[in-house]
Coordinates of C-alpha atoms in Angstrom, one line a residue:
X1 CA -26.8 95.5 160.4
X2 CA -26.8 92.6 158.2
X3 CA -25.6 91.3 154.7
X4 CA -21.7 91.7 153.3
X5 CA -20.9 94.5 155.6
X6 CA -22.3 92.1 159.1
X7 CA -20.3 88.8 157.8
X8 CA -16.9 91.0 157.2
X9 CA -17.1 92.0 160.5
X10 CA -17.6 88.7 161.9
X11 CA -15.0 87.1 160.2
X12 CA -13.2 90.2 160.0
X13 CA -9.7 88.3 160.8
X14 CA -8.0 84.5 160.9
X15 CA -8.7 84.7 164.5
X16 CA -12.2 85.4 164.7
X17 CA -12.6 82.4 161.8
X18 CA -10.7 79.8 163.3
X19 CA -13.1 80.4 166.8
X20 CA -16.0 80.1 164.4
X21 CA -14.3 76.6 163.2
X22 CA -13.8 75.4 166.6
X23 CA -17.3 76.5 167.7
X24 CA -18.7 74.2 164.6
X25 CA -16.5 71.6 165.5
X26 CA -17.1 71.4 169.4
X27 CA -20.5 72.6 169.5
X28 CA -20.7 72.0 173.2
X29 CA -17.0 72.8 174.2
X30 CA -13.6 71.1 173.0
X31 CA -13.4 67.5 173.7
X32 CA -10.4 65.4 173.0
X33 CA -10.2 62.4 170.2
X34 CA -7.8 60.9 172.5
X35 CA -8.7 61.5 176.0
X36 CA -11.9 63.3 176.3
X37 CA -10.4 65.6 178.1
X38 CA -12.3 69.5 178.2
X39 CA -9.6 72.0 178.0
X40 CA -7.2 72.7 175.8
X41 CA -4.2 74.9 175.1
X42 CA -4.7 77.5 172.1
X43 CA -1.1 77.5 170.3
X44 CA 0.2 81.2 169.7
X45 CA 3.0 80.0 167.5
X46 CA 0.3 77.6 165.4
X47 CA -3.2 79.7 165.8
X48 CA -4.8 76.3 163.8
X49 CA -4.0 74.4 166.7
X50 CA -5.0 73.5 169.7
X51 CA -3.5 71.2 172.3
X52 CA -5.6 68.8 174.7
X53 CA -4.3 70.1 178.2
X54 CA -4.6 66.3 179.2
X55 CA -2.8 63.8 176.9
X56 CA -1.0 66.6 174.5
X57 CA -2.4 65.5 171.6
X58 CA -2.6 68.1 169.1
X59 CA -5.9 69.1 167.0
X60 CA -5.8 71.0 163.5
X61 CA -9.3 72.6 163.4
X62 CA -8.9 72.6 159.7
X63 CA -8.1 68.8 159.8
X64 CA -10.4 66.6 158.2
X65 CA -12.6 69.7 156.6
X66 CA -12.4 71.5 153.1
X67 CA -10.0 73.7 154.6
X68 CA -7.0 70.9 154.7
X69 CA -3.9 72.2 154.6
X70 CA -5.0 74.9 153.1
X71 CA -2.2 78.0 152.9
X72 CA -4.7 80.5 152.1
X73 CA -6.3 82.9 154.6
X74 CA -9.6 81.7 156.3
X75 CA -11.0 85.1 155.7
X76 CA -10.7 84.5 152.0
X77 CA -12.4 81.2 152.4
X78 CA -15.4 82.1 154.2
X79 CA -16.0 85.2 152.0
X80 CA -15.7 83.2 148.9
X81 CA -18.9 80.8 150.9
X82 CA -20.7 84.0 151.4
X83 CA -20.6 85.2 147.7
X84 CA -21.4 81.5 146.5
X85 CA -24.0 81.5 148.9
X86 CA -26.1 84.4 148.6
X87 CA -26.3 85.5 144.7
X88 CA -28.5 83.0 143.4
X89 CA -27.5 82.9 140.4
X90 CA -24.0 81.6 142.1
X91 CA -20.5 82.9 141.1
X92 CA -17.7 82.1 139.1
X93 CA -14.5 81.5 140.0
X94 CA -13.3 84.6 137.9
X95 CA -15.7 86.8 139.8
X96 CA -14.1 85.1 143.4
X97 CA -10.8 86.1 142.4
X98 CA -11.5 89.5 141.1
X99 CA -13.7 90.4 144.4
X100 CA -10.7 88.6 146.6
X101 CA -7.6 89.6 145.3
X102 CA -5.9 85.7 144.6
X103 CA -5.2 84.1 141.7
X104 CA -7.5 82.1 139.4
X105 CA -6.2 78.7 140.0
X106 CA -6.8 79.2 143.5
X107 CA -9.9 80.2 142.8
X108 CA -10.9 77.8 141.2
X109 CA -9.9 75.4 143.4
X110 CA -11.5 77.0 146.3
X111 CA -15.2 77.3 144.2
X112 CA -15.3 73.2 144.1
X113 CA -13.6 72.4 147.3
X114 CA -16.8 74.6 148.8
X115 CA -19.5 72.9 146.5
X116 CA -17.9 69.4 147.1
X117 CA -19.0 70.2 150.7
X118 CA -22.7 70.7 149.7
X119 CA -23.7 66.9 149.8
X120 CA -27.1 66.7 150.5
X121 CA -27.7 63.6 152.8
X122 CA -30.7 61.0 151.8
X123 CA -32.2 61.4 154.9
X124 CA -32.4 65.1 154.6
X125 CA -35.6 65.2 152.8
X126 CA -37.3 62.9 150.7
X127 CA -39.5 64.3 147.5
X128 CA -43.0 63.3 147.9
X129 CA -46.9 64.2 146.9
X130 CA -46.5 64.7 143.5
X131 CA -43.2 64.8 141.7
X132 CA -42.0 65.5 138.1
X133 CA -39.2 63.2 136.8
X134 CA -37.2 63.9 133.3
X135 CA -33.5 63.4 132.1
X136 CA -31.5 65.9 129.8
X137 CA -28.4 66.3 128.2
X138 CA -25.6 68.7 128.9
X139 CA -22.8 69.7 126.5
X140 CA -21.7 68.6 123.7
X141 CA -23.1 69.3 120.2
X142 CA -26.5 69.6 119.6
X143 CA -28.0 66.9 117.7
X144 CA -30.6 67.8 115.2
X145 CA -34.1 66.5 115.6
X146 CA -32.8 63.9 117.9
X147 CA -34.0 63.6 121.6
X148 CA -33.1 60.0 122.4
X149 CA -31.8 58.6 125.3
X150 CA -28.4 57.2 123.5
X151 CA -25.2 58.3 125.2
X152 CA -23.7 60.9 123.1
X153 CA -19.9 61.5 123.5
X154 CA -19.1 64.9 124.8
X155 CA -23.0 64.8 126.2
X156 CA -23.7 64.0 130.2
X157 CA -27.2 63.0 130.9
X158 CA -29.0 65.0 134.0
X159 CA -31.8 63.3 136.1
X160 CA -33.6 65.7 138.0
X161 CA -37.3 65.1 140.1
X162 CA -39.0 68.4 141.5
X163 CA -42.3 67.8 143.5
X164 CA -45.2 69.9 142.1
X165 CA -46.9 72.0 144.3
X166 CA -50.3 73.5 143.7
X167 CA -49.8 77.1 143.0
X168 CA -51.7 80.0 145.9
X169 CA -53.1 83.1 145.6
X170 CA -52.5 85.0 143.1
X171 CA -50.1 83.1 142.0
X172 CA -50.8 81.4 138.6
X173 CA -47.3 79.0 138.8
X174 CA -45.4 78.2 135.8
X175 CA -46.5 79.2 132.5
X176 CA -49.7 79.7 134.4
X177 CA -50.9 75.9 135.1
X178 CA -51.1 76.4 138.6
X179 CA -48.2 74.6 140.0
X180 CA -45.2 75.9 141.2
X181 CA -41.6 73.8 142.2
X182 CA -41.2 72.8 145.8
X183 CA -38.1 70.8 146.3
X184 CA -35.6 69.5 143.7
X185 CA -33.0 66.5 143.6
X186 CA -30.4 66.4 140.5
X187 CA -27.9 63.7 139.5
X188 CA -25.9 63.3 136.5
X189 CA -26.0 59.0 135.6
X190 CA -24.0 57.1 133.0
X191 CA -27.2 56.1 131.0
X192 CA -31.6 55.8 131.4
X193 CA -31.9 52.5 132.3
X194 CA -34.1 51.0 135.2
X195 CA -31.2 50.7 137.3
X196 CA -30.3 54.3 137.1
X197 CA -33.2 56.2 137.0
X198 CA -35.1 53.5 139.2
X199 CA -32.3 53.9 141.8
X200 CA -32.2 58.0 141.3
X201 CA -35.5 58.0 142.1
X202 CA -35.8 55.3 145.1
X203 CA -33.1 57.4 147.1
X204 CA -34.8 60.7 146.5
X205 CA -38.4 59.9 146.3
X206 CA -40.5 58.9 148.9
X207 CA -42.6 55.0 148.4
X208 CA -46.2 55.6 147.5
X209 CA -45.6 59.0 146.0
X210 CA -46.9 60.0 142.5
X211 CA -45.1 60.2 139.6
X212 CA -45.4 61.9 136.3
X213 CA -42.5 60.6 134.0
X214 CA -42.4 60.9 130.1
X215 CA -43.2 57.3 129.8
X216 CA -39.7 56.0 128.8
X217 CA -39.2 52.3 129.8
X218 CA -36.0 52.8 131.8
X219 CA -38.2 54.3 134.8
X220 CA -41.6 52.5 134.2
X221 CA -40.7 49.6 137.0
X222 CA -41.7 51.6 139.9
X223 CA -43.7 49.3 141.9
X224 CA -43.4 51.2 145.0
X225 CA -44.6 54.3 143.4
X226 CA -48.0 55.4 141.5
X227 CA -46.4 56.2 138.3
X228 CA -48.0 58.1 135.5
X229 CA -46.1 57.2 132.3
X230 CA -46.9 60.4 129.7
X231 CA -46.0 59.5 125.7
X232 CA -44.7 62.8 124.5
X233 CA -44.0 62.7 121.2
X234 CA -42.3 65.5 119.4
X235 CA -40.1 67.5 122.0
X236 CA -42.2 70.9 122.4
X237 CA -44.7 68.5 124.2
X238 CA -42.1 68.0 127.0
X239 CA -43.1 71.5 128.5
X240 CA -46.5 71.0 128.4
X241 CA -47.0 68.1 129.9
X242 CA -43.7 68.5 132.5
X243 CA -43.0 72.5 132.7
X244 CA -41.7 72.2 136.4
X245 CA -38.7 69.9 135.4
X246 CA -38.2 71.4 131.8
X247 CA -38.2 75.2 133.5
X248 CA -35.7 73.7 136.0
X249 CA -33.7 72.5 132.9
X250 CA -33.7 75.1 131.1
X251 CA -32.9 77.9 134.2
X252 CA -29.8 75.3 135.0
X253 CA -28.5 75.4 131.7
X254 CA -28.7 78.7 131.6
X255 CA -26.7 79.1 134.9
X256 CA -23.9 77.0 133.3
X257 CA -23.6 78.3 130.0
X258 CA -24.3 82.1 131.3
X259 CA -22.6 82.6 135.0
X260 CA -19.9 80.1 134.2
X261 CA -19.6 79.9 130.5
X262 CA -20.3 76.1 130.1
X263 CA -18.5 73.2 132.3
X264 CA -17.0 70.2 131.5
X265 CA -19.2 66.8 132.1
X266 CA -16.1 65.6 134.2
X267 CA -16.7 68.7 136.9
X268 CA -20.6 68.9 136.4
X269 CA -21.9 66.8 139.0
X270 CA -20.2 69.8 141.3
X271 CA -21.9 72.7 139.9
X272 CA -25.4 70.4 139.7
X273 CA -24.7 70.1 143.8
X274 CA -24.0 73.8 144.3
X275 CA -27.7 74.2 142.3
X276 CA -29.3 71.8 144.2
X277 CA -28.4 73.1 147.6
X278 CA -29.1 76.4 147.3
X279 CA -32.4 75.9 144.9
X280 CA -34.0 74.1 147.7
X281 CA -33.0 76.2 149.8
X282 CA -34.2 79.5 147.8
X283 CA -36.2 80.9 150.6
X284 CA -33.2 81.0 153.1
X285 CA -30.4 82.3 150.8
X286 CA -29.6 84.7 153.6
X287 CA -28.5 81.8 156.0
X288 CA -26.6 79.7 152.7
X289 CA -23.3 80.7 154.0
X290 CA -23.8 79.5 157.2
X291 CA -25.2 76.1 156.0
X292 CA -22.2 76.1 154.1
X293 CA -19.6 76.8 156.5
X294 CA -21.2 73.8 158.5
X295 CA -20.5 71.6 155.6
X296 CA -17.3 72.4 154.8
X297 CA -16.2 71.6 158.6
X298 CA -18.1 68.1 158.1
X299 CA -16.6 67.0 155.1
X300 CA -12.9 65.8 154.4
X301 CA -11.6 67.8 151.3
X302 CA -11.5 67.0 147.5
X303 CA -7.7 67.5 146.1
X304 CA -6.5 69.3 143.3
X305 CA -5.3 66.0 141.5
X306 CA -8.8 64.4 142.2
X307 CA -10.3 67.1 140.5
X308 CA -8.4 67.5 137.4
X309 CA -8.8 63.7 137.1
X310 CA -12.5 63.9 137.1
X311 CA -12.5 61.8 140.5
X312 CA -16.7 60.9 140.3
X313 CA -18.6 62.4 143.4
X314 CA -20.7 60.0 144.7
X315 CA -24.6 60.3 145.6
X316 CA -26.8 62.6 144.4
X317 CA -27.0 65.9 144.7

């Protein structure tokens, strides 16, 4: 059995999450911050803790993870990872409270304390061979017959790279040029100058790799790199000579605008991580809420008050 019905009887219970938690966090058997002792006393009164048999000191398995403090069910939790996690197109928090019977708010707030987890370390993967490199904006109003790189308010400007792999078989790739995406990085950055888009692309693109760009001056100082500089001219151009990025624009906007009915720039470098993981992850959407369990016990939580105050996530997605 596999799918819903296998990961609600896994985690049918708190119990049999908080033994998943502890097995994430003590891979090879409970060891002490303190005293490195080996065994430890489960608390009956306080399931979330457990107690170093040797010094006493006391271990939250949700310390330090997404799941601070949290007063809500584990259960919930790791449900809400498996529906973010396996429908591609992702969820929204409507849809999480609906399917899990809490309110909105906490929905909410459960949705980006999960994506906050998916940071992608550097050293995961670097893009290489032959990438694709284009910026965008998001939100705000559209301007007519303008396509410049001035910051617009209300507007956040997307950076995104996408190697370009040669397409096989039968496949023709997209819009039938005979490439197809491999992996992807995304950011959102202040503005297109060298330093932004030179630095997007020096922590997510491997030296020596080619590069096609649209030729804009902001990205043209890439020594390390073979860059290819295009001049596009009027806008329709864009999807011609770049239809890997500018597919991967478009799908992502329409994932914004359609599962979650647009976002606010302060919150989108959230969702753009939540994309990110789980497009280069595409062929392994079965094991995403796994991968995403993993991170959420690896990474110290984002609070409510940070988020409404539009703290800034740092890295790249």
């Amino acid at each position: 059995m596999s799918g819903f019905l296998a990961f609600s009887d896994r985690y049918r219970d708190e119990a049999s999450c908080i033994q998943a938690l502890a097995d994430l966090h003590w891979p090879d058997g409970f060891a002490c911050d303190k005293c490195n002792a080996t065994t430890a006393y489960h608390l009956e009164s306080r399931p979330r803790i457990y107690e170093c048999a040797g010094c006493g000191h006391q271990h939250s398995i949700t310390a330090g993870t997404v799941f601070h403090k949290t007063r809500t069910d584990l259960r919930k939790w790791f449900l809400a990872a498996y529906l973010i996690g396996h429908d591609k197109r992702g969820v929204s928090a409507m849809m999480v409270s609906r399917e899990l019977g809490i309110r909105y708010e906490t929905a909410w707030l459960m949705c980006h304390k999960l994506r906050h987890a998916l940071t992608e370390s550097r050293t995961d993967f670097l893009l290489d061979d032959l990438v694709e490199v284009d910026e965008a904006f998001y939100g705000g109003r559209k301007q007519k017959g303008n396509r410049g790189r001035a910051q617009v308010a209300g507007k956040a400007m997307i950076v995104c790279a996408v190697e370009k792999r040669p397409a096989t078989g039968t496949n023709k790739g997209i819009d039938q040029q005979g490439y197809i995406a491999g992996g992807a990085r995304i950011a959102v950055v202040s503005n297109a100058t060298a330093e932004q888009l030179g630095g997007f692309i020096r922590s997510n693109v491997k030296a020596g790799t080619r590069i096609i760009s649209d030729g804009f001056t902001g990205d043209s100082r890439l020594d390390e790199y073979r860059h290819d500089p295009i001049v596009q001219g009027v806008g329709p151009n864009a999807g011609v000579n770049m239809p890997i990025v500018h597919k991967l624009f478009s799908n992502i906007k329409t994932w914004l605008n359609g599962t979650h009915h647009g976002v606010s720039t302060k919150h989108l470098p959230r969702y753009l991580r939540e994309w990110s993981y789980r497009f280069n992850r595409r062929w392994k959407l079965g094991e995403l809420d796994v991968f995403l369990l993993r991170r959420a016990v690896g990474r110290a939580t984002i609070t409510y008050d940070q988020l409404v105050a539009g703290m800034k996530v740092a890295g790249a997605t």
